Amino acid sequence: MDEQLFLQHRDLLNSLISENPEIGIIIGEPHTFDKVASGLALYLAFKEAGKDVQIVTKKDPIVEFSNLIGIDRIKKEFSGLTKTFTISLPYSEGSGSSRT
């Protein structure tokens, strides 16, 4: 990922995170150890910060990931009211990210 691009949008991302008490994390496919571990690290960090966090993926993670802390928190869908905000990494300006 282009570090300059991240730095340009860091303030926006920080404000979105600080303004919203509820955060959803989606683990993309195909699952890799790095993707699942990164998603869970974000989940645990936001929980520690007092956020109401949900983490989801379409498929159950494979058994090889069962030793990751928080693996039992991954669900197949979000619960409650859901508004949409999507950040796709690597990010490309105008790539269809949305906020409603």
mmCIF file of N, CA and C in Angstrom:
data_model
loop_
_atom_site.group_PDB
_atom_site.id
_atom_site.type_symbol
_atom_site.label_atom_id
_atom_site.label_comp_id
_atom_site.label_asym_id
_atom_site.label_seq_id
_atom_site.Cartn_x
_atom_site.Cartn_y
_atom_site.Cartn_z
ATOM 1 N N MET A 1 0.839 -1.174 0.000
ATOM 2 C CA MET A 1 0.000 0.000 0.000
ATOM 3 C C MET A 1 0.881 1.233 0.000
ATOM 4 N N ASP A 2 0.476 2.241 -0.711
ATOM 5 C CA ASP A 2 1.205 3.483 -0.812
ATOM 6 C C ASP A 2 1.086 4.254 0.504
ATOM 7 N N GLU A 3 2.205 4.417 1.190
ATOM 8 C CA GLU A 3 2.201 5.083 2.491
ATOM 9 C C GLU A 3 1.727 6.527 2.388
ATOM 10 N N GLN A 4 2.070 7.223 1.335
ATOM 11 C CA GLN A 4 1.627 8.607 1.134
ATOM 12 C C GLN A 4 0.106 8.693 1.073
ATOM 13 N N LEU A 5 -0.497 7.765 0.366
ATOM 14 C CA LEU A 5 -1.949 7.739 0.250
ATOM 15 C C LEU A 5 -2.581 7.536 1.624
ATOM 16 N N PHE A 6 -2.035 6.627 2.398
ATOM 17 C CA PHE A 6 -2.542 6.404 3.759
ATOM 18 C C PHE A 6 -2.404 7.666 4.591
ATOM 19 N N LEU A 7 -1.246 8.314 4.532
ATOM 20 C CA LEU A 7 -1.024 9.522 5.331
ATOM 21 C C LEU A 7 -1.989 10.634 4.939
ATOM 22 N N GLN A 8 -2.332 10.726 3.661
ATOM 23 C CA GLN A 8 -3.271 11.747 3.197
ATOM 24 C C GLN A 8 -4.666 11.539 3.782
ATOM 25 N N HIS A 9 -5.052 10.300 4.016
ATOM 26 C CA HIS A 9 -6.400 9.982 4.477
ATOM 27 C C HIS A 9 -6.452 9.583 5.955
ATOM 28 N N ARG A 10 -5.341 9.682 6.642
ATOM 29 C CA ARG A 10 -5.265 9.275 8.043
ATOM 30 C C ARG A 10 -6.222 10.063 8.922
ATOM 31 N N ASP A 11 -6.300 11.381 8.738
ATOM 32 C CA ASP A 11 -7.182 12.197 9.565
ATOM 33 C C ASP A 11 -8.644 11.824 9.365
ATOM 34 N N LEU A 12 -9.035 11.563 8.126
ATOM 35 C CA LEU A 12 -10.401 11.142 7.851
ATOM 36 C C LEU A 12 -10.706 9.823 8.552
ATOM 37 N N LEU A 13 -9.819 8.869 8.435
ATOM 38 C CA LEU A 13 -10.005 7.573 9.069
ATOM 39 C C LEU A 13 -10.068 7.721 10.587
ATOM 40 N N ASN A 14 -9.175 8.518 11.156
ATOM 41 C CA ASN A 14 -9.182 8.746 12.607
ATOM 42 C C ASN A 14 -10.492 9.365 13.066
ATOM 43 N N SER A 15 -11.014 10.327 12.316
ATOM 44 C CA SER A 15 -12.259 10.975 12.724
ATOM 45 C C SER A 15 -13.439 10.010 12.599
ATOM 46 N N LEU A 16 -13.468 9.197 11.558
ATOM 47 C CA LEU A 16 -14.544 8.216 11.415
ATOM 48 C C LEU A 16 -14.538 7.216 12.564
ATOM 49 N N ILE A 17 -13.364 6.782 12.963
ATOM 50 C CA ILE A 17 -13.251 5.825 14.066
ATOM 51 C C ILE A 17 -13.651 6.479 15.387
ATOM 52 N N SER A 18 -13.181 7.686 15.627
ATOM 53 C CA SER A 18 -13.475 8.334 16.912
ATOM 54 C C SER A 18 -14.938 8.760 17.026
ATOM 55 N N GLU A 19 -15.587 9.094 15.926
ATOM 56 C CA GLU A 19 -16.977 9.559 15.940
ATOM 57 C C GLU A 19 -17.994 8.428 16.045
ATOM 58 N N ASN A 20 -17.605 7.216 15.749
ATOM 59 C CA ASN A 20 -18.554 6.113 15.696
ATOM 60 C C ASN A 20 -18.273 5.083 16.789
ATOM 61 N N PRO A 21 -19.259 4.850 17.663
ATOM 62 C CA PRO A 21 -19.056 3.880 18.738
ATOM 63 C C PRO A 21 -19.160 2.435 18.268
ATOM 64 N N GLU A 22 -19.748 2.213 17.088
ATOM 65 C CA GLU A 22 -19.916 0.864 16.561
ATOM 66 C C GLU A 22 -19.072 0.685 15.303
ATOM 67 N N ILE A 23 -18.340 -0.419 15.262
ATOM 68 C CA ILE A 23 -17.438 -0.679 14.137
ATOM 69 C C ILE A 23 -17.624 -2.118 13.681
ATOM 70 N N GLY A 24 -17.684 -2.303 12.368
ATOM 71 C CA GLY A 24 -17.758 -3.639 11.794
ATOM 72 C C GLY A 24 -16.515 -3.934 10.988
ATOM 73 N N ILE A 25 -16.018 -5.140 11.140
ATOM 74 C CA ILE A 25 -14.821 -5.582 10.413
ATOM 75 C C ILE A 25 -15.210 -6.780 9.564
ATOM 76 N N ILE A 26 -14.827 -6.745 8.293
ATOM 77 C CA ILE A 26 -15.103 -7.849 7.379
ATOM 78 C C ILE A 26 -13.778 -8.483 6.975
ATOM 79 N N ILE A 27 -13.683 -9.786 7.150
ATOM 80 C CA ILE A 27 -12.495 -10.519 6.709
ATOM 81 C C ILE A 27 -12.771 -11.038 5.306
ATOM 82 N N GLY A 28 -11.959 -10.602 4.349
ATOM 83 C CA GLY A 28 -12.142 -11.000 2.954
ATOM 84 C C GLY A 28 -11.644 -12.408 2.677
ATOM 85 N N GLU A 29 -12.016 -12.882 1.520
ATOM 86 C CA GLU A 29 -11.598 -14.207 1.077
ATOM 87 C C GLU A 29 -10.625 -14.086 -0.073
ATOM 88 N N PRO A 30 -9.787 -15.034 -0.288
ATOM 89 C CA PRO A 30 -9.643 -16.255 0.488
ATOM 90 C C PRO A 30 -8.978 -15.953 1.830
ATOM 91 N N HIS A 31 -9.350 -16.723 2.842
ATOM 92 C CA HIS A 31 -8.769 -16.538 4.169
ATOM 93 C C HIS A 31 -7.298 -16.937 4.153
ATOM 94 N N THR A 32 -6.505 -16.084 4.739
ATOM 95 C CA THR A 32 -5.107 -16.424 5.007
ATOM 96 C C THR A 32 -4.882 -16.157 6.486
ATOM 97 N N PHE A 33 -3.820 -16.698 7.013
ATOM 98 C CA PHE A 33 -3.502 -16.470 8.419
ATOM 99 C C PHE A 33 -3.357 -14.975 8.685
ATOM 100 N N ASP A 34 -2.683 -14.266 7.780
ATOM 101 C CA ASP A 34 -2.466 -12.831 7.962
ATOM 102 C C ASP A 34 -3.778 -12.044 7.963
ATOM 103 N N LYS A 35 -4.695 -12.371 7.066
ATOM 104 C CA LYS A 35 -5.982 -11.665 7.016
ATOM 105 C C LYS A 35 -6.787 -11.877 8.292
ATOM 106 N N VAL A 36 -6.888 -13.120 8.712
ATOM 107 C CA VAL A 36 -7.673 -13.426 9.905
ATOM 108 C C VAL A 36 -7.016 -12.821 11.143
ATOM 109 N N ALA A 37 -5.711 -12.958 11.273
ATOM 110 C CA ALA A 37 -5.006 -12.400 12.423
ATOM 111 C C ALA A 37 -5.100 -10.872 12.449
ATOM 112 N N SER A 38 -5.002 -10.233 11.289
ATOM 113 C CA SER A 38 -5.115 -8.766 11.221
ATOM 114 C C SER A 38 -6.508 -8.305 11.607
ATOM 115 N N GLY A 39 -7.519 -8.990 11.100
ATOM 116 C CA GLY A 39 -8.894 -8.646 11.448
ATOM 117 C C GLY A 39 -9.139 -8.786 12.939
ATOM 118 N N LEU A 40 -8.642 -9.866 13.519
ATOM 119 C CA LEU A 40 -8.814 -10.074 14.952
ATOM 120 C C LEU A 40 -8.014 -9.066 15.777
ATOM 121 N N ALA A 41 -6.848 -8.669 15.293
ATOM 122 C CA ALA A 41 -6.059 -7.645 15.994
ATOM 123 C C ALA A 41 -6.820 -6.323 16.027
ATOM 124 N N LEU A 42 -7.429 -5.948 14.895
ATOM 125 C CA LEU A 42 -8.265 -4.741 14.868
ATOM 126 C C LEU A 42 -9.443 -4.882 15.820
ATOM 127 N N TYR A 43 -10.094 -6.030 15.768
ATOM 128 C CA TYR A 43 -11.236 -6.292 16.640
ATOM 129 C C TYR A 43 -10.848 -6.086 18.111
ATOM 130 N N LEU A 44 -9.761 -6.713 18.531
ATOM 131 C CA LEU A 44 -9.329 -6.618 19.924
ATOM 132 C C LEU A 44 -8.904 -5.203 20.296
ATOM 133 N N ALA A 45 -8.252 -4.497 19.371
ATOM 134 C CA ALA A 45 -7.832 -3.118 19.648
ATOM 135 C C ALA A 45 -9.042 -2.200 19.817
ATOM 136 N N PHE A 46 -10.036 -2.339 18.946
ATOM 137 C CA PHE A 46 -11.244 -1.514 19.064
ATOM 138 C C PHE A 46 -12.030 -1.866 20.317
ATOM 139 N N LYS A 47 -12.102 -3.152 20.678
ATOM 140 C CA LYS A 47 -12.763 -3.559 21.923
ATOM 141 C C LYS A 47 -12.080 -2.907 23.118
ATOM 142 N N GLU A 48 -10.752 -2.941 23.122
ATOM 143 C CA GLU A 48 -9.975 -2.337 24.213
ATOM 144 C C GLU A 48 -10.226 -0.835 24.294
ATOM 145 N N ALA A 49 -10.511 -0.208 23.154
ATOM 146 C CA ALA A 49 -10.787 1.228 23.111
ATOM 147 C C ALA A 49 -12.240 1.549 23.473
ATOM 148 N N GLY A 50 -13.023 0.515 23.804
ATOM 149 C CA GLY A 50 -14.396 0.734 24.228
ATOM 150 C C GLY A 50 -15.425 0.776 23.116
ATOM 151 N N LYS A 51 -15.047 0.355 21.929
ATOM 152 C CA LYS A 51 -15.980 0.342 20.790
ATOM 153 C C LYS A 51 -16.845 -0.919 20.834
ATOM 154 N N ASP A 52 -18.045 -0.814 20.279
ATOM 155 C CA ASP A 52 -18.915 -1.964 20.076
ATOM 156 C C ASP A 52 -18.532 -2.527 18.712
ATOM 157 N N VAL A 53 -17.819 -3.647 18.704
ATOM 158 C CA VAL A 53 -17.214 -4.158 17.471
ATOM 159 C C VAL A 53 -17.816 -5.509 17.108
ATOM 160 N N GLN A 54 -18.023 -5.689 15.805
ATOM 161 C CA GLN A 54 -18.419 -6.985 15.265
ATOM 162 C C GLN A 54 -17.432 -7.340 14.164
ATOM 163 N N ILE A 55 -17.139 -8.635 14.048
ATOM 164 C CA ILE A 55 -16.237 -9.103 12.997
ATOM 165 C C ILE A 55 -16.932 -10.257 12.270
ATOM 166 N N VAL A 56 -16.959 -10.174 10.939
ATOM 167 C CA VAL A 56 -17.691 -11.165 10.151
ATOM 168 C C VAL A 56 -16.877 -11.641 8.951
ATOM 169 N N THR A 57 -17.290 -12.795 8.446
ATOM 170 C CA THR A 57 -16.761 -13.341 7.209
ATOM 171 C C THR A 57 -17.800 -14.298 6.644
ATOM 172 N N LYS A 58 -17.770 -14.520 5.344
ATOM 173 C CA LYS A 58 -18.766 -15.394 4.710
ATOM 174 C C LYS A 58 -18.582 -16.852 5.112
ATOM 175 N N LYS A 59 -17.331 -17.301 5.166
ATOM 176 C CA LYS A 59 -17.037 -18.699 5.480
ATOM 177 C C LYS A 59 -16.394 -18.793 6.858
ATOM 178 N N ASP A 60 -16.643 -19.910 7.537
ATOM 179 C CA ASP A 60 -15.977 -20.136 8.813
ATOM 180 C C ASP A 60 -14.473 -20.276 8.575
ATOM 181 N N PRO A 61 -13.663 -19.678 9.461
ATOM 182 C CA PRO A 61 -12.211 -19.849 9.330
ATOM 183 C C PRO A 61 -11.828 -21.327 9.504
ATOM 184 N N ILE A 62 -10.782 -21.720 8.831
ATOM 185 C CA ILE A 62 -10.344 -23.118 8.908
ATOM 186 C C ILE A 62 -9.713 -23.406 10.273
ATOM 187 N N VAL A 63 -9.635 -24.681 10.605
ATOM 188 C CA VAL A 63 -9.173 -25.113 11.916
ATOM 189 C C VAL A 63 -7.734 -24.651 12.222
ATOM 190 N N GLU A 64 -6.934 -24.423 11.205
ATOM 191 C CA GLU A 64 -5.556 -23.980 11.434
ATOM 192 C C GLU A 64 -5.481 -22.617 12.129
ATOM 193 N N PHE A 65 -6.576 -21.861 12.090
ATOM 194 C CA PHE A 65 -6.601 -20.544 12.727
ATOM 195 C C PHE A 65 -7.194 -20.600 14.136
ATOM 196 N N SER A 66 -7.526 -21.778 14.627
ATOM 197 C CA SER A 66 -8.251 -21.919 15.888
ATOM 198 C C SER A 66 -7.461 -21.447 17.108
ATOM 199 N N ASN A 67 -6.151 -21.299 16.977
ATOM 200 C CA ASN A 67 -5.349 -20.840 18.116
ATOM 201 C C ASN A 67 -5.298 -19.317 18.240
ATOM 202 N N LEU A 68 -5.923 -18.590 17.311
ATOM 203 C CA LEU A 68 -5.912 -17.132 17.372
ATOM 204 C C LEU A 68 -6.893 -16.636 18.433
ATOM 205 N N ILE A 69 -6.452 -15.682 19.231
ATOM 206 C CA ILE A 69 -7.305 -15.105 20.268
ATOM 207 C C ILE A 69 -8.446 -14.342 19.605
ATOM 208 N N GLY A 70 -9.657 -14.623 20.027
ATOM 209 C CA GLY A 70 -10.830 -13.949 19.497
ATOM 210 C C GLY A 70 -11.480 -14.670 18.329
ATOM 211 N N ILE A 71 -10.939 -15.804 17.919
ATOM 212 C CA ILE A 71 -11.477 -16.513 16.752
ATOM 213 C C ILE A 71 -12.953 -16.856 16.945
ATOM 214 N N ASP A 72 -13.357 -17.067 18.192
ATOM 215 C CA ASP A 72 -14.751 -17.401 18.494
ATOM 216 C C ASP A 72 -15.702 -16.213 18.334
ATOM 217 N N ARG A 73 -15.172 -15.030 18.120
ATOM 218 C CA ARG A 73 -15.988 -13.819 17.954
ATOM 219 C C ARG A 73 -16.406 -13.591 16.496
ATOM 220 N N ILE A 74 -15.812 -14.335 15.576
ATOM 221 C CA ILE A 74 -16.127 -14.156 14.160
ATOM 222 C C ILE A 74 -17.492 -14.768 13.858
ATOM 223 N N LYS A 75 -18.362 -13.965 13.254
ATOM 224 C CA LYS A 75 -19.720 -14.389 12.890
ATOM 225 C C LYS A 75 -19.874 -14.384 11.373
ATOM 226 N N LYS A 76 -21.018 -14.851 10.900
ATOM 227 C CA LYS A 76 -21.290 -14.879 9.461
ATOM 228 C C LYS A 76 -22.034 -13.642 8.983
ATOM 229 N N GLU A 77 -22.626 -12.866 9.898
ATOM 230 C CA GLU A 77 -23.318 -11.641 9.507
ATOM 231 C C GLU A 77 -23.359 -10.682 10.683
ATOM 232 N N PHE A 78 -23.544 -9.407 10.352
ATOM 233 C CA PHE A 78 -23.666 -8.388 11.382
ATOM 234 C C PHE A 78 -25.034 -8.505 12.035
ATOM 235 N N SER A 79 -25.104 -8.185 13.316
ATOM 236 C CA SER A 79 -26.389 -8.161 14.001
ATOM 237 C C SER A 79 -26.769 -6.714 14.292
ATOM 238 N N GLY A 80 -28.059 -6.477 14.492
ATOM 239 C CA GLY A 80 -28.525 -5.131 14.796
ATOM 240 C C GLY A 80 -28.652 -4.282 13.547
ATOM 241 N N LEU A 81 -28.822 -2.994 13.768
ATOM 242 C CA LEU A 81 -28.923 -2.049 12.660
ATOM 243 C C LEU A 81 -27.574 -1.928 11.989
ATOM 244 N N THR A 82 -27.570 -1.922 10.683
ATOM 245 C CA THR A 82 -26.320 -1.832 9.946
ATOM 246 C C THR A 82 -26.376 -0.679 8.965
ATOM 247 N N LYS A 83 -25.410 0.208 9.058
ATOM 248 C CA LYS A 83 -25.207 1.240 8.054
ATOM 249 C C LYS A 83 -23.969 0.821 7.288
ATOM 250 N N THR A 84 -23.816 1.302 6.090
ATOM 251 C CA THR A 84 -22.710 0.847 5.259
ATOM 252 C C THR A 84 -21.615 1.893 5.155
ATOM 253 N N PHE A 85 -20.410 1.466 5.446
ATOM 254 C CA PHE A 85 -19.208 2.244 5.186
ATOM 255 C C PHE A 85 -18.152 1.224 4.821
ATOM 256 N N THR A 86 -17.587 1.367 3.647
ATOM 257 C CA THR A 86 -16.627 0.382 3.185
ATOM 258 C C THR A 86 -15.278 1.023 2.941
ATOM 259 N N ILE A 87 -14.240 0.394 3.479
ATOM 260 C CA ILE A 87 -12.869 0.776 3.152
ATOM 261 C C ILE A 87 -12.230 -0.461 2.565
ATOM 262 N N SER A 88 -11.690 -0.317 1.385
ATOM 263 C CA SER A 88 -11.056 -1.435 0.715
ATOM 264 C C SER A 88 -9.556 -1.182 0.655
ATOM 265 N N LEU A 89 -8.774 -2.160 1.107
ATOM 266 C CA LEU A 89 -7.323 -2.016 1.069
ATOM 267 C C LEU A 89 -6.761 -3.071 0.139
ATOM 268 N N PRO A 90 -5.876 -2.773 -0.751
ATOM 269 C CA PRO A 90 -5.301 -1.451 -0.982
ATOM 270 C C PRO A 90 -6.344 -0.505 -1.578
ATOM 271 N N TYR A 91 -6.313 0.725 -1.131
ATOM 272 C CA TYR A 91 -7.279 1.756 -1.514
ATOM 273 C C TYR A 91 -6.886 2.415 -2.827
ATOM 274 N N SER A 92 -7.866 2.628 -3.695
ATOM 275 C CA SER A 92 -7.652 3.379 -4.916
ATOM 276 C C SER A 92 -8.689 4.478 -4.954
ATOM 277 N N GLU A 93 -8.263 5.719 -5.133
ATOM 278 C CA GLU A 93 -9.170 6.868 -5.162
ATOM 279 C C GLU A 93 -10.295 6.607 -6.148
ATOM 280 N N GLY A 94 -11.546 6.784 -5.675
ATOM 281 C CA GLY A 94 -12.704 6.607 -6.540
ATOM 282 C C GLY A 94 -13.037 5.161 -6.850
ATOM 283 N N SER A 95 -12.585 4.234 -6.040
ATOM 284 C CA SER A 95 -12.766 2.812 -6.354
ATOM 285 C C SER A 95 -14.113 2.262 -5.903
ATOM 286 N N GLY A 96 -15.050 3.139 -5.531
ATOM 287 C CA GLY A 96 -16.374 2.648 -5.203
ATOM 288 C C GLY A 96 -16.633 2.529 -3.723
ATOM 289 N N SER A 97 -15.740 3.023 -2.863
ATOM 290 C CA SER A 97 -16.009 3.015 -1.443
ATOM 291 C C SER A 97 -17.212 3.894 -1.179
ATOM 292 N N SER A 98 -18.013 3.527 -0.172
ATOM 293 C CA SER A 98 -19.231 4.287 0.071
ATOM 294 C C SER A 98 -19.457 4.504 1.547
ATOM 295 N N ARG A 99 -20.247 5.512 1.833
ATOM 296 C CA ARG A 99 -20.667 5.797 3.195
ATOM 297 C C ARG A 99 -22.106 6.245 3.129
ATOM 298 N N THR A 100 -22.980 5.590 3.898
ATOM 299 C CA THR A 100 -24.378 5.983 3.951
ATOM 300 C C THR A 100 -24.827 6.122 5.368
#
